[in-house]
mmCIF file of C-alpha atoms in Angstrom:
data_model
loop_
_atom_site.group_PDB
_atom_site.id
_atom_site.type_symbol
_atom_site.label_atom_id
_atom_site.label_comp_id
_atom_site.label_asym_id
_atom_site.label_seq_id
_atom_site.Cartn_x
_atom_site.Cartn_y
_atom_site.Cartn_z
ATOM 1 C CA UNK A 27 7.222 18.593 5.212
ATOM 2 C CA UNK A 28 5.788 21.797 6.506
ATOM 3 C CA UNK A 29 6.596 25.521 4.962
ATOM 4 C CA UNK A 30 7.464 23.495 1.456
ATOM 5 C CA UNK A 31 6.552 26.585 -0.299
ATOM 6 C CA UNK A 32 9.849 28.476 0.461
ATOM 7 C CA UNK A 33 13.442 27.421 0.180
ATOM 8 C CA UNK A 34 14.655 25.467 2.782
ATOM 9 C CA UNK A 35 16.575 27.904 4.444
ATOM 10 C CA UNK A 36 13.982 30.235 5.071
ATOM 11 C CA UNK A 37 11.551 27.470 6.622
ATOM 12 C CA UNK A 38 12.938 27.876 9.900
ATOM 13 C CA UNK A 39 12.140 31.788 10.053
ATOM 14 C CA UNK A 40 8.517 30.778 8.858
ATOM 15 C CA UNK A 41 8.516 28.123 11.628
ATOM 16 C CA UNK A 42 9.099 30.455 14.678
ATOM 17 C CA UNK A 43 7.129 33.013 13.192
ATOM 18 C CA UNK A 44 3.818 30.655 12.883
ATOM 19 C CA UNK A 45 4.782 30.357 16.520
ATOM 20 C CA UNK A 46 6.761 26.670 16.833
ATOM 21 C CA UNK A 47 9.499 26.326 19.270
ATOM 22 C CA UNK A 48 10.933 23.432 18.053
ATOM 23 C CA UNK A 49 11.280 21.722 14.919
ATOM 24 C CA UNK A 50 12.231 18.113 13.276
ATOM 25 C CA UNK A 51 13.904 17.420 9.813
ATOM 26 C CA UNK A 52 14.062 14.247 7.974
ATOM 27 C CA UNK A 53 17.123 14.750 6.611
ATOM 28 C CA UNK A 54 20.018 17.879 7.213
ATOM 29 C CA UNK A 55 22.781 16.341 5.235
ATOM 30 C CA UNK A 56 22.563 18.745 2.547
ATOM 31 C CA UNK A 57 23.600 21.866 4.206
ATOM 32 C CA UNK A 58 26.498 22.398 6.566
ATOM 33 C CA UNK A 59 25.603 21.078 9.764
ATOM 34 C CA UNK A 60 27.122 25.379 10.669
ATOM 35 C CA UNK A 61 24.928 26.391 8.897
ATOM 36 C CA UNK A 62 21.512 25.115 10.021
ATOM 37 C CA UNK A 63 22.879 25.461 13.388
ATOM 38 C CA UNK A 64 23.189 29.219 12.781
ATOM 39 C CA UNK A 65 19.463 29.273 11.647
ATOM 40 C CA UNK A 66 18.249 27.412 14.734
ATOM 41 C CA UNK A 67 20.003 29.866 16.956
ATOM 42 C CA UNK A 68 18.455 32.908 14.918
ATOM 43 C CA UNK A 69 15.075 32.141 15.267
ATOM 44 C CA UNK A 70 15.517 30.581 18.829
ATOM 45 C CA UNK A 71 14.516 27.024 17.827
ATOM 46 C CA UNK A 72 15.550 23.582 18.979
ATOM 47 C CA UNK A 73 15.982 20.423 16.840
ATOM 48 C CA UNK A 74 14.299 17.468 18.245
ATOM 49 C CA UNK A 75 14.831 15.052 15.849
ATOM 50 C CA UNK A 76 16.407 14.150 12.379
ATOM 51 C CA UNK A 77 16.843 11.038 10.675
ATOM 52 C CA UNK A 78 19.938 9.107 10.247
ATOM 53 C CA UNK A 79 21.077 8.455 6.128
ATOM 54 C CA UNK A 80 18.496 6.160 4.753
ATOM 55 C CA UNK A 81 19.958 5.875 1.197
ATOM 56 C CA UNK A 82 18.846 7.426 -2.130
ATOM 57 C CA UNK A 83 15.712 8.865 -1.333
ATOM 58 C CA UNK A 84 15.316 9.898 -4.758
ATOM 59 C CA UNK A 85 15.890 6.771 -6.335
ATOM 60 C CA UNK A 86 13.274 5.097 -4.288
ATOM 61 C CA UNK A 87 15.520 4.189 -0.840
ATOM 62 C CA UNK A 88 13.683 4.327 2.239
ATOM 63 C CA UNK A 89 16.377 3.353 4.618
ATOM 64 C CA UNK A 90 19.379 0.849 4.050
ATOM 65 C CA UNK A 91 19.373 -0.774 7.837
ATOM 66 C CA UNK A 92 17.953 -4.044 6.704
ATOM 67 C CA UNK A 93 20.059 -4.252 3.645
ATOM 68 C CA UNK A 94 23.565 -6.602 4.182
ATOM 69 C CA UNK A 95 25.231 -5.397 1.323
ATOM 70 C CA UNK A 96 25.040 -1.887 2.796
ATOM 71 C CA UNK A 97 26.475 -2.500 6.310
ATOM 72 C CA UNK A 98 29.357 -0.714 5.797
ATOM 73 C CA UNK A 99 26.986 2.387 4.548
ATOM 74 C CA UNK A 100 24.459 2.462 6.794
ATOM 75 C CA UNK A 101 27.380 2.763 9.736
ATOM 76 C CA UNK A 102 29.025 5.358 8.266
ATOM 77 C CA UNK A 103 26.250 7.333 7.978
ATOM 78 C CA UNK A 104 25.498 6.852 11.834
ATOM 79 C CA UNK A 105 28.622 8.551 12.545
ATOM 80 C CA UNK A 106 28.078 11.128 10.524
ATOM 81 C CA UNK A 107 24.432 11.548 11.804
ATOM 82 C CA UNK A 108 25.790 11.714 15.077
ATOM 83 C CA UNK A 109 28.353 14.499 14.135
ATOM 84 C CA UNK A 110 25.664 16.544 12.832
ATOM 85 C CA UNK A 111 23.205 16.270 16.119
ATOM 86 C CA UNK A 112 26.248 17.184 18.175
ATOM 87 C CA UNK A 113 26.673 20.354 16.223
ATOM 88 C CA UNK A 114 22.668 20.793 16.215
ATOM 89 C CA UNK A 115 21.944 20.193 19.783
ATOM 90 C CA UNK A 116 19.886 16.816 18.617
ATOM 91 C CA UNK A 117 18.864 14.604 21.148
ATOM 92 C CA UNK A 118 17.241 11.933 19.309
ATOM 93 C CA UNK A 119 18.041 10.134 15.777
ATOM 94 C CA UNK A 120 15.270 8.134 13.886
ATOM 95 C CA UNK A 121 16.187 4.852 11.990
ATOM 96 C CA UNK A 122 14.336 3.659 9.270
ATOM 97 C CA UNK A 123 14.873 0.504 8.442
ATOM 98 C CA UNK A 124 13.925 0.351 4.701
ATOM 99 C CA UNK A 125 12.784 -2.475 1.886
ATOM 100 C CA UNK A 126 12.928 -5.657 1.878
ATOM 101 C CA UNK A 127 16.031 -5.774 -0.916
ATOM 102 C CA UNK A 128 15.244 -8.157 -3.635
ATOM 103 C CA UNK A 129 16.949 -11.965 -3.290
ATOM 104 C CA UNK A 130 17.449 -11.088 0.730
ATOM 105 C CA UNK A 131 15.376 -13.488 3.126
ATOM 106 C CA UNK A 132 12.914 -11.702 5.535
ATOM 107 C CA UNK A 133 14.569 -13.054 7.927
ATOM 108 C CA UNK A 134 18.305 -12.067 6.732
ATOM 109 C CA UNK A 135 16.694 -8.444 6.671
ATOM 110 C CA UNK A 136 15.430 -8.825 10.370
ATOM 111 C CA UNK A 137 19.290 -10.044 11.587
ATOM 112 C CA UNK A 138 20.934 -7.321 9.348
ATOM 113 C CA UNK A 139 18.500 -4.647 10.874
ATOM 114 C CA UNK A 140 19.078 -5.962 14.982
ATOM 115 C CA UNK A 141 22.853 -5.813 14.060
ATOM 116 C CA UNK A 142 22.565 -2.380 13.043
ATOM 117 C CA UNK A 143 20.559 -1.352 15.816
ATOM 118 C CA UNK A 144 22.675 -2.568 18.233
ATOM 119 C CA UNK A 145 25.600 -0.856 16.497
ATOM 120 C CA UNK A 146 23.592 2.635 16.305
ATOM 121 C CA UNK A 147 22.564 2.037 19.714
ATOM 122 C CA UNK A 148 26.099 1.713 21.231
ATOM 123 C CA UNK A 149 27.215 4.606 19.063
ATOM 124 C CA UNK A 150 23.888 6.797 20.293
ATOM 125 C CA UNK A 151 24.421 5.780 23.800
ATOM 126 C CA UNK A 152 28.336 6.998 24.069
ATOM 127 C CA UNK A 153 27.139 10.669 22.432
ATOM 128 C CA UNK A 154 24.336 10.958 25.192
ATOM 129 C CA UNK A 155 21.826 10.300 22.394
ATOM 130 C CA UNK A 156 18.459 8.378 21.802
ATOM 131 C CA UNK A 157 17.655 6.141 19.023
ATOM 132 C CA UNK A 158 14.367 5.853 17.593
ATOM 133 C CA UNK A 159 12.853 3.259 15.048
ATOM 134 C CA UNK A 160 9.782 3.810 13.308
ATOM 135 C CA UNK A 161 7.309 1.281 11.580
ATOM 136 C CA UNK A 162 5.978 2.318 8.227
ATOM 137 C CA UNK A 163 2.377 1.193 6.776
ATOM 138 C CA UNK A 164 2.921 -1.226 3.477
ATOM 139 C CA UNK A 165 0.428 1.135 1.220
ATOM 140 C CA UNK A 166 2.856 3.837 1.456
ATOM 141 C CA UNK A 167 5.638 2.157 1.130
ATOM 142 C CA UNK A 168 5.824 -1.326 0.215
ATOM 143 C CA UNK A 169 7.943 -4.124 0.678
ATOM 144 C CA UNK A 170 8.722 -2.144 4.377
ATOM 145 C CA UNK A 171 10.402 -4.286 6.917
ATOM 146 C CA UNK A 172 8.831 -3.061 10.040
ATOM 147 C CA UNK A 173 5.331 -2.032 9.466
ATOM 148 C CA UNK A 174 3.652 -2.653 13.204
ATOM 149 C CA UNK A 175 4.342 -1.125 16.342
ATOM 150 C CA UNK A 176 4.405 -4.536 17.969
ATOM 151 C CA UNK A 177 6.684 -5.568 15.452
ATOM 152 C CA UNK A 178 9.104 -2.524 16.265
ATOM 153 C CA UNK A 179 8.818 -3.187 19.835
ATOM 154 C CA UNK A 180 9.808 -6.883 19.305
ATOM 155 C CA UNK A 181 12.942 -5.908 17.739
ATOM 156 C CA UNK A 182 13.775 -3.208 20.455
ATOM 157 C CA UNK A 183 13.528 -6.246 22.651
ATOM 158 C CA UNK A 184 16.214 -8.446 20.812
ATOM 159 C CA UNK A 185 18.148 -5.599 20.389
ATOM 160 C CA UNK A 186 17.985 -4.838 24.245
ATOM 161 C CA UNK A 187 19.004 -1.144 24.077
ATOM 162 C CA UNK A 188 18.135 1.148 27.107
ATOM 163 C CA UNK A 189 18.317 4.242 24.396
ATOM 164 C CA UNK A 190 16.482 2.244 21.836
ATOM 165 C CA UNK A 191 12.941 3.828 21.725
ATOM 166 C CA UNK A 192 9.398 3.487 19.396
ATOM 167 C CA UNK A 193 8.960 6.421 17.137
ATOM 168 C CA UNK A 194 4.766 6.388 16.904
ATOM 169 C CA UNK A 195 3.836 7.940 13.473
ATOM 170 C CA UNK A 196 -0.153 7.954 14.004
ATOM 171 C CA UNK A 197 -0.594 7.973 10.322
ATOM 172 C CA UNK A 198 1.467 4.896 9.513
ATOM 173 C CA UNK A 199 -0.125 3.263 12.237
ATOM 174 C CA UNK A 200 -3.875 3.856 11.714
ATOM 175 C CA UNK A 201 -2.887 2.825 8.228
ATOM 176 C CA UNK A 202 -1.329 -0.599 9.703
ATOM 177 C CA UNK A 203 -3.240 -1.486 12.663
ATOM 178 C CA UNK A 204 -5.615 1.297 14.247
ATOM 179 C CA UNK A 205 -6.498 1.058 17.839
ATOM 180 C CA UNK A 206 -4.522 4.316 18.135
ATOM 181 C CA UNK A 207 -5.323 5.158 21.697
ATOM 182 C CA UNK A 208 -4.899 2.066 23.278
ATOM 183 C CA UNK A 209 -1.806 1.401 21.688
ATOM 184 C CA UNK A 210 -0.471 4.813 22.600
ATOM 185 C CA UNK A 211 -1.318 4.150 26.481
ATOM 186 C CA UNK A 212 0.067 0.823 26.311
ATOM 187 C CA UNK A 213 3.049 1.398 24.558
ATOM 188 C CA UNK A 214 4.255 4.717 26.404
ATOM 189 C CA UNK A 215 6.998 3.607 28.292
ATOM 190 C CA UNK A 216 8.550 2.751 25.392
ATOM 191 C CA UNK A 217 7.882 5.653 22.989
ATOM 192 C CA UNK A 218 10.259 8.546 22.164
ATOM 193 C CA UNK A 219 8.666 10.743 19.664
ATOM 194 C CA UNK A 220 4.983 11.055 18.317
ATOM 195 C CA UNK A 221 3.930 12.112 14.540
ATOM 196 C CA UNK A 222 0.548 13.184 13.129
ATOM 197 C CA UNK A 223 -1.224 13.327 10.194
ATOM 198 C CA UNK A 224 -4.764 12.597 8.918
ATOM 199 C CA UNK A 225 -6.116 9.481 6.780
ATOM 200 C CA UNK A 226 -6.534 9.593 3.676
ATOM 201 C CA UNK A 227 -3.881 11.808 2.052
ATOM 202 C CA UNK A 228 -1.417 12.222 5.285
ATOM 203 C CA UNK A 229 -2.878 15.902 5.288
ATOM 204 C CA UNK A 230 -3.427 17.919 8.521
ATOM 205 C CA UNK A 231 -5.120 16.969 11.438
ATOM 206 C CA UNK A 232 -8.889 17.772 10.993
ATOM 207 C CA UNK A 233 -8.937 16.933 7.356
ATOM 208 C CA UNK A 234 -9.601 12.875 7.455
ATOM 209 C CA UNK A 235 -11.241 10.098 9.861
ATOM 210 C CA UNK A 236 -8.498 11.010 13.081
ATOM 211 C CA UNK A 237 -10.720 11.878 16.019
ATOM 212 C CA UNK A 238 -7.450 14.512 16.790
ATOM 213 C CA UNK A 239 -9.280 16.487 19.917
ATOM 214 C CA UNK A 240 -9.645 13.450 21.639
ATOM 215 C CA UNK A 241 -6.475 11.657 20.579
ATOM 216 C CA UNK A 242 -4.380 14.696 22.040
ATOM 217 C CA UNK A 243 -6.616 14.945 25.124
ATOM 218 C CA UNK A 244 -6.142 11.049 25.561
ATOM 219 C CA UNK A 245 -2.180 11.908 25.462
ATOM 220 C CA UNK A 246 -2.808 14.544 27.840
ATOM 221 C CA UNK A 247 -4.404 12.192 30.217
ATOM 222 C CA UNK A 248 -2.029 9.512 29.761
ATOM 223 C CA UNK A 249 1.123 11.755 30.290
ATOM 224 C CA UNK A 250 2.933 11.929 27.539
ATOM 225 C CA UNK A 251 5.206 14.551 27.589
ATOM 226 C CA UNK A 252 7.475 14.425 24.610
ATOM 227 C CA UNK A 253 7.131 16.438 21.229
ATOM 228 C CA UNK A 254 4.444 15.876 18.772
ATOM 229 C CA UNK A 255 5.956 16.544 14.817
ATOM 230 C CA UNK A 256 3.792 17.621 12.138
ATOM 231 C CA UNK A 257 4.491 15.158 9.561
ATOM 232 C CA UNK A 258 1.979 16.003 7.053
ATOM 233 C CA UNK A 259 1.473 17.484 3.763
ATOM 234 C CA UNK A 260 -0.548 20.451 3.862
ATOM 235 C CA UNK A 261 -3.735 20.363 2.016
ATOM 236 C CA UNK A 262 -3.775 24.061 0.570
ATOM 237 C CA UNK A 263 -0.512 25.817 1.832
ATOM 238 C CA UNK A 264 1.079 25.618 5.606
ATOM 239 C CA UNK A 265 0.116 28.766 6.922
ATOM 240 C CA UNK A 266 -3.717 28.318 5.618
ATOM 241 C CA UNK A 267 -3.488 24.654 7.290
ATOM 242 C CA UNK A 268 -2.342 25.528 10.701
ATOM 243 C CA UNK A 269 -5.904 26.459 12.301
ATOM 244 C CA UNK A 270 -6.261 23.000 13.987
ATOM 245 C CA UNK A 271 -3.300 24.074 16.156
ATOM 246 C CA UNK A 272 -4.843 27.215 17.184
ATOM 247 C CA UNK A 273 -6.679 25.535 19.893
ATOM 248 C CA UNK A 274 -3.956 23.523 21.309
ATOM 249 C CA UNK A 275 -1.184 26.685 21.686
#
């Protein structure tokens, strides 16, 4: 979401250059899993985390793991997620687990969802990779299954995966439920990757109602020691937006 303004190719260059080490994508499948590997290695950057195939984004998907007419779909596309974090030196793999489809139960979504979980878990574990499923807020996107952390962490439960971690966007979740800081320091054990942006308008940190100095102190303080992606749409250009993370390099 970051460095939009150039092709995607070149992004990585701009990344190391603004002075990242590592970096996250949503989605890779559209280049040769060679040849973003080739990039990383250029500009001496790791991948931390990319999402497994969540459908047509462009036709409105927003992940196919609750859907039981796409079973057979969403597994494929864990193997072949897994094929390209092998290549890419991924450790972790984000689920999303999409709409509600139309004439499917809540609850039919919810079994459809654990079964795929468990299945992505099992295929995660035996690669010497992490899972990670994230709750989205219902303004954004609608009709989402799992919107709540609490609601993620339930399913994690039933799913009763040792690799099978929370993904914490602090955006979707002061959208949802607030109570950010709390529910960061209660819910560590059980988080694998953190992602910020402001409220309103998912811009940078600094730009909305996010007290961001103290929540990264408070993760400080708590211990967190994972990666922190930059899922947010810069307000007037990347490079003019990164000044909040002056501070904090």
């Amino acid at each position: 979401m970051l460095f939009t303004e150039a092709p995607f190719l070149e992004r990585f260059g701009l990344a190391a250059r603004a002075g990242f080490t590592a970096v996250e994508l949503q989605f890779p499948y559209e280049q040769p899993a060679a040849v973003l590997r080739d990039e990383l290695v250029r500009h001496r950057l790791s991948l931390v985390l990319h999402n497994l195939p969540a459908g047509d984004w462009a036709a409105g998907d927003r992940g196919i793991a609750c859907d039981p007419a796409r079973v057979a779909e969403f597994r494929a596309g864990v193997d072949k997620a897994v094929a390209y974090a092998t290549t890419l030196g991924t450790p972790r793999l984000n689920c999303l687990a999409g709409r509600v489809p139309a004439g499917v139960s809540e609850a039919d979504a919810r079994r459809t969802l654990v079964d795929n979980l468990r299945f992505a878990a099992g295929v995660l574990h035996a690669a010497g990779l992490e899972l990670l499923m994230e709750p989205i807020n219902r303004y954004d996107v609608p009709g989402f299954l799992v919107q709540r952390s609490d609601d993620a962490i339930a399913l994690m439960d039933e799913v009763g995966a040792p690799n099978l971690k929370l993904q914490y966007d602090v955006y979707h979740q002061q959208r949802t439920e607030g109570e950010l800081a709390a529910t960061l320091e209660r819910l560590l054990p059980r988080i694998g990757h953190i992602q910020v942006a402001d409220n309103p308008g998912r811009h940078e940190p600094g730009t909305g109602e996010i007290r961001f100095e103290f929540l990264f102190a408070h993760l400080q303080r708590i211990g967190y020691s994972g990666h922190i992606g930059c899922e947010y749409k810069p307000a007037g250009g990347t490079e003019a937006g990164l000044t909040w993370l002056r501070s904090w390099q």
